[in-house]
mmCIF file of C-alpha atoms in Angstrom:
data_model
loop_
_atom_site.group_PDB
_atom_site.id
_atom_site.type_symbol
_atom_site.label_atom_id
_atom_site.label_comp_id
_atom_site.label_asym_id
_atom_site.label_seq_id
_atom_site.Cartn_x
_atom_site.Cartn_y
_atom_site.Cartn_z
ATOM 1 C CA UNK A 2 -17.458 -9.399 -48.790
ATOM 2 C CA UNK A 3 -16.202 -6.144 -47.971
ATOM 3 C CA UNK A 4 -16.263 -6.102 -44.166
ATOM 4 C CA UNK A 5 -14.581 -10.003 -44.893
ATOM 5 C CA UNK A 6 -11.842 -7.809 -47.405
ATOM 6 C CA UNK A 7 -11.398 -5.341 -44.245
ATOM 7 C CA UNK A 8 -10.836 -6.917 -41.964
ATOM 8 C CA UNK A 9 -7.827 -9.439 -43.903
ATOM 9 C CA UNK A 10 -6.208 -6.017 -45.113
ATOM 10 C CA UNK A 11 -6.662 -5.043 -41.166
ATOM 11 C CA UNK A 12 -5.134 -8.311 -39.648
ATOM 12 C CA UNK A 13 -2.171 -8.001 -42.640
ATOM 13 C CA UNK A 14 -1.533 -4.536 -41.604
ATOM 14 C CA UNK A 15 -0.966 -4.657 -37.751
ATOM 15 C CA UNK A 16 -0.255 -1.335 -36.494
ATOM 16 C CA UNK A 17 1.557 -0.909 -33.073
ATOM 17 C CA UNK A 18 2.411 2.822 -32.655
ATOM 18 C CA UNK A 19 5.656 4.414 -31.068
ATOM 19 C CA UNK A 20 3.540 7.202 -28.980
ATOM 20 C CA UNK A 21 0.051 8.200 -28.349
ATOM 21 C CA UNK A 22 -1.350 11.572 -27.545
ATOM 22 C CA UNK A 23 -2.850 12.596 -24.147
ATOM 23 C CA UNK A 24 -5.089 15.520 -25.393
ATOM 24 C CA UNK A 25 -6.805 15.753 -21.748
ATOM 25 C CA UNK A 26 -8.153 19.211 -20.918
ATOM 26 C CA UNK A 27 -8.096 20.810 -24.227
ATOM 27 C CA UNK A 28 -10.127 24.026 -24.816
ATOM 28 C CA UNK A 29 -10.753 24.644 -21.208
ATOM 29 C CA UNK A 30 -9.210 28.138 -20.209
ATOM 30 C CA UNK A 31 -7.224 28.556 -16.852
ATOM 31 C CA UNK A 32 -5.933 25.225 -16.424
ATOM 32 C CA UNK A 33 -2.848 26.234 -14.727
ATOM 33 C CA UNK A 34 -4.488 26.925 -11.781
ATOM 34 C CA UNK A 35 -5.860 23.562 -11.714
ATOM 35 C CA UNK A 36 -2.672 22.025 -12.227
ATOM 36 C CA UNK A 37 -1.321 23.517 -8.976
ATOM 37 C CA UNK A 38 -4.110 22.665 -7.162
ATOM 38 C CA UNK A 39 -3.504 19.065 -8.390
ATOM 39 C CA UNK A 40 0.535 19.758 -7.458
ATOM 40 C CA UNK A 41 -0.889 20.942 -3.568
ATOM 41 C CA UNK A 42 -2.891 17.459 -3.445
ATOM 42 C CA UNK A 43 -0.515 15.494 -4.374
ATOM 43 C CA UNK A 44 1.873 16.578 -1.722
ATOM 44 C CA UNK A 45 -0.444 16.677 0.871
ATOM 45 C CA UNK A 46 -1.317 13.137 0.306
ATOM 46 C CA UNK A 47 1.637 11.898 0.500
ATOM 47 C CA UNK A 48 2.668 13.822 3.724
ATOM 48 C CA UNK A 49 -1.570 12.488 5.014
ATOM 49 C CA UNK A 50 -0.475 9.190 4.043
ATOM 50 C CA UNK A 51 3.300 8.814 4.737
ATOM 51 C CA UNK A 52 1.685 10.071 8.416
ATOM 52 C CA UNK A 53 -0.945 7.334 8.555
ATOM 53 C CA UNK A 54 1.307 4.715 8.022
ATOM 54 C CA UNK A 55 3.992 6.209 10.410
ATOM 55 C CA UNK A 56 1.500 6.117 13.208
ATOM 56 C CA UNK A 57 0.247 2.603 12.715
ATOM 57 C CA UNK A 58 4.063 1.527 12.402
ATOM 58 C CA UNK A 59 5.100 3.120 15.698
ATOM 59 C CA UNK A 60 1.985 2.768 18.122
ATOM 60 C CA UNK A 61 1.384 -0.658 18.797
ATOM 61 C CA UNK A 62 -2.009 -0.336 20.397
ATOM 62 C CA UNK A 63 -2.674 0.116 16.560
ATOM 63 C CA UNK A 64 -1.407 -3.355 15.337
ATOM 64 C CA UNK A 65 -4.527 -4.813 15.201
ATOM 65 C CA UNK A 66 -6.450 -6.228 12.388
ATOM 66 C CA UNK A 67 -9.225 -3.240 11.546
ATOM 67 C CA UNK A 68 -5.736 -0.904 11.803
ATOM 68 C CA UNK A 69 -3.815 -3.410 9.018
ATOM 69 C CA UNK A 70 -6.974 -2.537 6.444
ATOM 70 C CA UNK A 71 -5.921 0.831 7.210
ATOM 71 C CA UNK A 72 -2.342 0.749 6.756
ATOM 72 C CA UNK A 73 -3.586 -0.985 3.376
ATOM 73 C CA UNK A 74 -5.221 1.958 1.979
ATOM 74 C CA UNK A 75 -2.886 4.458 3.221
ATOM 75 C CA UNK A 76 -0.485 2.325 1.665
ATOM 76 C CA UNK A 77 -2.852 1.818 -1.693
ATOM 77 C CA UNK A 78 -3.932 5.937 -1.672
ATOM 78 C CA UNK A 79 -0.111 6.588 -1.516
ATOM 79 C CA UNK A 80 0.882 4.395 -4.523
ATOM 80 C CA UNK A 81 -2.553 5.572 -6.396
ATOM 81 C CA UNK A 82 -1.724 8.618 -6.199
ATOM 82 C CA UNK A 83 1.575 8.306 -6.823
ATOM 83 C CA UNK A 84 1.510 6.442 -9.816
ATOM 84 C CA UNK A 85 -1.081 9.019 -11.682
ATOM 85 C CA UNK A 86 -0.575 12.751 -10.280
ATOM 86 C CA UNK A 87 3.116 13.143 -11.537
ATOM 87 C CA UNK A 88 2.349 12.142 -14.939
ATOM 88 C CA UNK A 89 -0.400 14.826 -15.018
ATOM 89 C CA UNK A 90 1.717 17.275 -14.224
ATOM 90 C CA UNK A 91 4.111 16.217 -16.403
ATOM 91 C CA UNK A 92 1.734 15.800 -19.346
ATOM 92 C CA UNK A 93 0.134 18.699 -19.022
ATOM 93 C CA UNK A 94 2.008 21.235 -17.198
ATOM 94 C CA UNK A 95 5.091 20.973 -19.416
ATOM 95 C CA UNK A 96 3.046 20.014 -22.439
ATOM 96 C CA UNK A 97 4.737 16.467 -22.579
ATOM 97 C CA UNK A 98 1.454 15.204 -24.530
ATOM 98 C CA UNK A 99 2.958 12.346 -26.207
ATOM 99 C CA UNK A 100 3.722 9.232 -24.181
ATOM 100 C CA UNK A 101 5.705 6.053 -25.198
ATOM 101 C CA UNK A 102 3.478 2.999 -26.145
ATOM 102 C CA UNK A 103 4.692 1.143 -23.671
ATOM 103 C CA UNK A 104 5.071 3.416 -20.525
ATOM 104 C CA UNK A 105 1.386 4.073 -21.298
ATOM 105 C CA UNK A 106 0.330 0.882 -20.810
ATOM 106 C CA UNK A 107 2.681 0.850 -17.453
ATOM 107 C CA UNK A 108 0.394 4.136 -16.673
ATOM 108 C CA UNK A 109 -2.763 1.858 -17.493
ATOM 109 C CA UNK A 110 -1.834 -0.455 -15.267
ATOM 110 C CA UNK A 111 -0.564 0.994 -12.098
ATOM 111 C CA UNK A 112 -3.532 3.574 -12.317
ATOM 112 C CA UNK A 113 -6.307 -0.093 -12.875
ATOM 113 C CA UNK A 114 -4.524 -1.286 -9.909
ATOM 114 C CA UNK A 115 -4.274 0.659 -7.394
ATOM 115 C CA UNK A 116 -8.068 2.119 -8.227
ATOM 116 C CA UNK A 117 -9.479 -1.499 -8.743
ATOM 117 C CA UNK A 118 -7.555 -2.024 -5.010
ATOM 118 C CA UNK A 119 -9.000 0.903 -3.182
ATOM 119 C CA UNK A 120 -12.169 -0.281 -3.608
ATOM 120 C CA UNK A 121 -11.938 -3.734 -2.596
ATOM 121 C CA UNK A 122 -9.740 -2.190 0.551
ATOM 122 C CA UNK A 123 -13.224 -0.039 1.233
ATOM 123 C CA UNK A 124 -15.304 -3.372 0.976
ATOM 124 C CA UNK A 125 -12.950 -5.204 3.125
ATOM 125 C CA UNK A 126 -13.759 -2.057 5.973
ATOM 126 C CA UNK A 127 -17.137 -2.933 5.784
ATOM 127 C CA UNK A 128 -16.838 -6.549 6.936
ATOM 128 C CA UNK A 129 -15.240 -5.030 10.008
ATOM 129 C CA UNK A 130 -17.515 -3.244 10.786
ATOM 130 C CA UNK A 131 -20.294 -5.636 10.196
ATOM 131 C CA UNK A 132 -18.594 -8.309 11.960
ATOM 132 C CA UNK A 133 -18.023 -5.738 14.775
ATOM 133 C CA UNK A 134 -21.371 -4.517 14.996
ATOM 134 C CA UNK A 135 -23.592 -7.846 14.363
ATOM 135 C CA UNK A 136 -21.275 -10.278 16.090
ATOM 136 C CA UNK A 137 -19.714 -8.332 18.355
ATOM 137 C CA UNK A 138 -18.244 -11.550 20.660
ATOM 138 C CA UNK A 139 -16.974 -13.362 17.488
ATOM 139 C CA UNK A 140 -15.054 -10.746 16.526
ATOM 140 C CA UNK A 141 -12.058 -11.514 17.497
ATOM 141 C CA UNK A 142 -11.754 -15.043 16.073
ATOM 142 C CA UNK A 143 -13.444 -14.297 12.732
ATOM 143 C CA UNK A 144 -11.192 -10.746 12.307
ATOM 144 C CA UNK A 145 -7.644 -12.591 13.279
ATOM 145 C CA UNK A 146 -4.474 -10.898 11.780
ATOM 146 C CA UNK A 147 -4.005 -13.972 9.799
ATOM 147 C CA UNK A 148 -7.261 -14.218 8.583
ATOM 148 C CA UNK A 149 -7.227 -10.390 7.298
ATOM 149 C CA UNK A 150 -3.656 -10.649 6.379
ATOM 150 C CA UNK A 151 -4.803 -13.626 4.081
ATOM 151 C CA UNK A 152 -7.772 -11.783 2.490
ATOM 152 C CA UNK A 153 -5.929 -8.965 1.870
ATOM 153 C CA UNK A 154 -3.297 -11.088 0.060
ATOM 154 C CA UNK A 155 -5.558 -12.566 -2.231
ATOM 155 C CA UNK A 156 -7.250 -9.537 -3.063
ATOM 156 C CA UNK A 157 -3.370 -7.767 -4.095
ATOM 157 C CA UNK A 158 -3.095 -11.320 -6.080
ATOM 158 C CA UNK A 159 -6.275 -11.554 -7.925
ATOM 159 C CA UNK A 160 -6.656 -7.810 -8.747
ATOM 160 C CA UNK A 161 -2.648 -7.898 -9.656
ATOM 161 C CA UNK A 162 -3.979 -10.894 -12.474
ATOM 162 C CA UNK A 163 -6.839 -9.064 -13.818
ATOM 163 C CA UNK A 164 -5.185 -5.784 -14.433
ATOM 164 C CA UNK A 165 -2.324 -6.847 -15.991
ATOM 165 C CA UNK A 166 -4.726 -9.750 -17.875
ATOM 166 C CA UNK A 167 -6.448 -6.350 -19.153
ATOM 167 C CA UNK A 168 -3.679 -4.206 -20.189
ATOM 168 C CA UNK A 169 -2.285 -7.417 -21.878
ATOM 169 C CA UNK A 170 -4.829 -7.611 -24.327
ATOM 170 C CA UNK A 171 -4.546 -3.872 -25.214
ATOM 171 C CA UNK A 172 -0.873 -5.621 -27.175
ATOM 172 C CA UNK A 173 -3.459 -7.525 -29.540
ATOM 173 C CA UNK A 174 -4.827 -4.706 -30.843
ATOM 174 C CA UNK A 175 -4.095 -2.815 -33.772
ATOM 175 C CA UNK A 176 -4.214 1.458 -33.538
ATOM 176 C CA UNK A 177 -3.817 2.242 -37.834
ATOM 177 C CA UNK A 178 -5.915 5.555 -37.335
ATOM 178 C CA UNK A 179 -6.494 8.512 -34.561
ATOM 179 C CA UNK A 180 -3.471 7.974 -31.458
ATOM 180 C CA UNK A 181 -5.251 10.952 -29.340
ATOM 181 C CA UNK A 182 -6.678 9.496 -26.370
ATOM 182 C CA UNK A 183 -9.230 12.032 -25.356
ATOM 183 C CA UNK A 184 -8.365 11.425 -21.486
ATOM 184 C CA UNK A 185 -6.314 12.754 -19.000
ATOM 185 C CA UNK A 186 -3.928 9.670 -18.608
ATOM 186 C CA UNK A 187 -3.663 6.564 -20.454
ATOM 187 C CA UNK A 188 -7.105 5.656 -19.732
ATOM 188 C CA UNK A 189 -8.354 1.890 -20.655
ATOM 189 C CA UNK A 190 -12.006 3.015 -22.261
ATOM 190 C CA UNK A 191 -10.825 5.607 -24.400
ATOM 191 C CA UNK A 192 -7.618 3.872 -25.616
ATOM 192 C CA UNK A 193 -9.357 0.353 -26.348
ATOM 193 C CA UNK A 194 -11.712 3.083 -28.731
ATOM 194 C CA UNK A 195 -9.076 3.798 -31.093
ATOM 195 C CA UNK A 196 -8.159 0.277 -32.185
ATOM 196 C CA UNK A 197 -8.949 -0.548 -35.889
ATOM 197 C CA UNK A 198 -9.390 -4.609 -35.375
ATOM 198 C CA UNK A 199 -11.528 -6.527 -33.515
ATOM 199 C CA UNK A 200 -11.779 -5.328 -29.520
ATOM 200 C CA UNK A 201 -14.358 -7.746 -28.371
ATOM 201 C CA UNK A 202 -12.212 -9.359 -25.550
ATOM 202 C CA UNK A 203 -11.124 -6.474 -24.147
ATOM 203 C CA UNK A 204 -14.551 -4.747 -24.119
ATOM 204 C CA UNK A 205 -15.611 -8.028 -22.197
ATOM 205 C CA UNK A 206 -12.553 -7.709 -20.000
ATOM 206 C CA UNK A 207 -13.647 -3.753 -19.721
ATOM 207 C CA UNK A 208 -16.904 -4.888 -18.852
ATOM 208 C CA UNK A 209 -15.842 -7.816 -16.133
ATOM 209 C CA UNK A 210 -13.468 -5.036 -14.304
ATOM 210 C CA UNK A 211 -16.514 -2.684 -13.834
ATOM 211 C CA UNK A 212 -18.346 -4.871 -12.485
ATOM 212 C CA UNK A 213 -15.841 -6.707 -10.208
ATOM 213 C CA UNK A 214 -13.688 -3.996 -9.316
ATOM 214 C CA UNK A 215 -16.870 -1.315 -9.166
ATOM 215 C CA UNK A 216 -20.357 -3.027 -9.072
ATOM 216 C CA UNK A 217 -19.514 -5.845 -6.478
ATOM 217 C CA UNK A 218 -17.509 -3.913 -3.848
ATOM 218 C CA UNK A 219 -20.142 -1.279 -3.397
ATOM 219 C CA UNK A 220 -22.954 -3.721 -4.031
ATOM 220 C CA UNK A 221 -21.353 -6.046 -0.835
ATOM 221 C CA UNK A 222 -20.872 -2.451 1.038
ATOM 222 C CA UNK A 223 -24.452 -1.556 0.947
ATOM 223 C CA UNK A 224 -25.519 -5.351 2.109
ATOM 224 C CA UNK A 225 -23.099 -4.782 4.504
ATOM 225 C CA UNK A 226 -24.918 -1.412 5.715
ATOM 226 C CA UNK A 227 -27.833 -2.782 5.807
ATOM 227 C CA UNK A 228 -27.393 -5.581 8.011
ATOM 228 C CA UNK A 229 -25.507 -3.219 10.667
ATOM 229 C CA UNK A 230 -28.589 -1.104 10.433
ATOM 230 C CA UNK A 231 -31.188 -4.111 11.273
ATOM 231 C CA UNK A 232 -28.707 -4.612 14.430
ATOM 232 C CA UNK A 233 -28.378 -1.152 15.056
ATOM 233 C CA UNK A 234 -32.574 -1.184 15.182
ATOM 234 C CA UNK A 235 -32.467 -3.797 17.704
ATOM 235 C CA UNK A 236 -30.584 -1.936 20.406
ATOM 236 C CA UNK A 237 -32.893 -0.232 22.901
ATOM 237 C CA UNK A 238 -30.092 2.146 24.075
ATOM 238 C CA UNK A 239 -30.091 5.293 22.052
ATOM 239 C CA UNK A 240 -26.474 6.056 22.840
ATOM 240 C CA UNK A 241 -24.926 2.964 22.474
ATOM 241 C CA UNK A 242 -26.943 2.853 18.974
ATOM 242 C CA UNK A 243 -25.075 6.199 18.315
ATOM 243 C CA UNK A 244 -21.546 5.322 19.888
ATOM 244 C CA UNK A 245 -21.599 1.989 17.110
ATOM 245 C CA UNK A 246 -22.708 4.161 14.346
ATOM 246 C CA UNK A 247 -19.698 6.705 15.023
ATOM 247 C CA UNK A 248 -17.809 3.607 14.334
ATOM 248 C CA UNK A 249 -18.722 3.404 11.112
ATOM 249 C CA UNK A 250 -19.301 7.994 9.988
ATOM 250 C CA UNK A 251 -15.184 7.481 8.794
ATOM 251 C CA UNK A 252 -15.935 4.228 6.590
ATOM 252 C CA UNK A 253 -19.032 5.827 5.303
ATOM 253 C CA UNK A 254 -17.406 9.430 4.367
ATOM 254 C CA UNK A 255 -14.640 7.087 2.519
ATOM 255 C CA UNK A 256 -17.301 5.235 0.416
ATOM 256 C CA UNK A 257 -19.322 8.350 -0.177
ATOM 257 C CA UNK A 258 -16.285 10.505 -1.466
ATOM 258 C CA UNK A 259 -15.286 7.366 -3.876
ATOM 259 C CA UNK A 260 -18.148 5.589 -5.539
ATOM 260 C CA UNK A 261 -20.740 8.978 -5.535
ATOM 261 C CA UNK A 262 -18.843 10.597 -7.986
ATOM 262 C CA UNK A 263 -17.820 7.295 -9.948
ATOM 263 C CA UNK A 264 -21.440 6.558 -10.708
ATOM 264 C CA UNK A 265 -22.872 10.024 -11.335
ATOM 265 C CA UNK A 266 -19.889 10.521 -14.086
ATOM 266 C CA UNK A 267 -20.803 7.201 -15.471
ATOM 267 C CA UNK A 268 -24.569 7.467 -15.170
ATOM 268 C CA UNK A 269 -24.503 11.029 -16.420
ATOM 269 C CA UNK A 270 -22.823 9.892 -19.653
ATOM 270 C CA UNK A 271 -24.822 6.811 -20.477
ATOM 271 C CA UNK A 272 -28.512 9.223 -19.655
ATOM 272 C CA UNK A 273 -27.443 12.096 -21.869
ATOM 273 C CA UNK A 274 -24.420 13.864 -23.808
ATOM 274 C CA UNK A 275 -21.466 14.576 -21.522
ATOM 275 C CA UNK A 276 -18.911 16.835 -22.673
ATOM 276 C CA UNK A 277 -15.561 15.338 -22.616
ATOM 277 C CA UNK A 278 -13.930 17.894 -20.025
ATOM 278 C CA UNK A 279 -16.785 17.354 -17.628
ATOM 279 C CA UNK A 280 -15.609 13.252 -17.483
ATOM 280 C CA UNK A 281 -12.291 14.198 -17.805
ATOM 281 C CA UNK A 282 -12.638 16.405 -14.773
ATOM 282 C CA UNK A 283 -14.912 14.336 -12.846
ATOM 283 C CA UNK A 284 -12.806 11.253 -13.438
ATOM 284 C CA UNK A 285 -10.126 13.390 -12.207
ATOM 285 C CA UNK A 286 -11.290 14.114 -8.597
ATOM 286 C CA UNK A 287 -12.160 10.822 -8.585
ATOM 287 C CA UNK A 288 -8.809 9.707 -8.744
ATOM 288 C CA UNK A 289 -7.342 12.557 -6.244
ATOM 289 C CA UNK A 290 -9.732 13.491 -4.499
ATOM 290 C CA UNK A 291 -10.615 10.031 -1.866
ATOM 291 C CA UNK A 292 -6.325 9.548 -1.247
ATOM 292 C CA UNK A 293 -6.464 12.820 0.290
ATOM 293 C CA UNK A 294 -9.206 12.925 1.946
ATOM 294 C CA UNK A 295 -8.884 9.161 3.900
ATOM 295 C CA UNK A 296 -5.764 9.852 6.231
ATOM 296 C CA UNK A 297 -7.760 13.447 7.071
ATOM 297 C CA UNK A 298 -10.949 11.807 7.851
ATOM 298 C CA UNK A 299 -9.355 8.683 9.789
ATOM 299 C CA UNK A 300 -6.969 10.736 11.315
ATOM 300 C CA UNK A 301 -9.922 12.979 12.464
ATOM 301 C CA UNK A 302 -13.084 10.620 13.024
ATOM 302 C CA UNK A 303 -11.258 8.150 14.552
ATOM 303 C CA UNK A 304 -11.071 8.357 18.708
ATOM 304 C CA UNK A 305 -8.760 5.356 18.712
ATOM 305 C CA UNK A 306 -6.449 7.099 16.046
ATOM 306 C CA UNK A 307 -6.713 10.381 17.492
ATOM 307 C CA UNK A 308 -5.488 8.873 20.824
ATOM 308 C CA UNK A 309 -2.160 7.399 19.563
ATOM 309 C CA UNK A 310 -1.345 10.424 17.934
ATOM 310 C CA UNK A 311 -1.578 12.426 20.997
ATOM 311 C CA UNK A 312 0.517 9.706 22.948
ATOM 312 C CA UNK A 313 3.050 9.683 20.123
ATOM 313 C CA UNK A 314 2.761 13.130 20.939
ATOM 314 C CA UNK A 315 3.727 12.961 24.294
ATOM 315 C CA UNK A 316 5.892 10.252 23.985
ATOM 316 C CA UNK A 317 8.534 12.743 21.885
ATOM 317 C CA UNK A 318 7.531 15.949 23.897
ATOM 318 C CA UNK A 319 8.740 13.647 27.094
ATOM 319 C CA UNK A 320 12.202 11.927 25.710
ATOM 320 C CA UNK A 321 13.033 15.659 24.457
ATOM 321 C CA UNK A 322 12.567 17.551 27.550
ATOM 322 C CA UNK A 323 14.545 14.131 28.929
ATOM 323 C CA UNK A 324 17.317 14.087 26.683
ATOM 324 C CA UNK A 325 17.438 18.226 27.729
ATOM 325 C CA UNK A 326 17.633 17.589 31.371
ATOM 326 C CA UNK A 327 20.287 14.607 31.103
ATOM 327 C CA UNK A 328 22.692 16.616 29.170
ATOM 328 C CA UNK A 329 24.126 18.848 31.428
ATOM 329 C CA UNK A 330 24.719 15.542 33.762
ATOM 330 C CA UNK A 331 26.430 13.434 31.464
ATOM 331 C CA UNK A 332 28.529 16.933 30.480
ATOM 332 C CA UNK A 333 30.420 16.643 34.736
ATOM 333 C CA UNK A 334 29.918 12.695 34.467
ATOM 334 C CA UNK A 335 32.783 13.206 31.172
ATOM 335 C CA UNK A 336 34.443 16.089 32.572
ATOM 336 C CA UNK A 337 34.892 13.633 35.824
ATOM 337 C CA UNK A 338 36.221 11.068 33.798
ATOM 338 C CA UNK A 339 38.593 13.119 32.086
ATOM 339 C CA UNK A 340 40.012 14.763 35.390
ATOM 340 C CA UNK A 341 40.387 11.247 36.981
ATOM 341 C CA UNK A 342 42.063 9.871 33.850
ATOM 342 C CA UNK A 343 44.702 13.056 34.246
ATOM 343 C CA UNK A 344 45.334 12.364 38.111
ATOM 344 C CA UNK A 345 46.402 8.843 37.201
ATOM 345 C CA UNK A 346 48.742 9.721 34.629
ATOM 346 C CA UNK A 347 50.160 11.958 36.989
ATOM 347 C CA UNK A 348 50.548 9.699 39.715
ATOM 348 C CA UNK A 349 52.409 7.259 36.939
#
């Protein structure tokens, strides 16, 4: 009876707070150095991803299905870092820990949306490598520009709907107790636990999000690499085997940097007690470092992209030399034109 009465009281007194308090990185010494490092990470992430996007746009040989997926990943990394890091720096570096309710939900949506897109884009890359190695003769018919565009569009729309529905369900929660979010941004889990009323739908959506955006992409990537390893074992030549494996090396590095810290944090939290500050720092690494590493890894490890960058710089160098060489001749021609105009005017 008491529980029924409490539920009735909570339903009657629905509380939607004006602001939340972000309490991450509390009682950690020398955090200002970490914030400076985060600032450096963001600047380098923007430079690296903008450079990668520019190279893919400018070099025609990179206008292929594979680099459509790489372009998509670079765009997601750029947008995801912009949605998270500037707000984290504003919150902790300038001590503006109170965040408006609407701003908190929008921050949660964009971080959830772009991190989910990142995991599924890595799964799309694994699919591309699977077809290239296991079905090489049918690669161009299966992985076409049209099919990749359809896959990426469907991915964006489905994740947009799920993320919007998950964040939208926060509006049905009443926050009558503590307003302290124990994270470095408006994280769904810590915010959801602050609710006073029934949050079973929100818990279900959290589990669905975990399965859809982390578990399924990772399982698909593991399955594709098992198939790739079986296909590589059938190749007799060791050189050909290494060459095929080399095309997957950059993707494997990206998968490891994105999924391993994520799984390590969640498993450690389930198996034993994990200090909130350790969880927050690990979560911060997971959301920021992969976006920094992705353009570096693809620029250094992919031979096709390295050659494209070299060609782009050579083309710019040639155009500069040609413009320098042509400029004196242009001046002479302009002087001749002026001289002929003056002569004609004198004759008239």
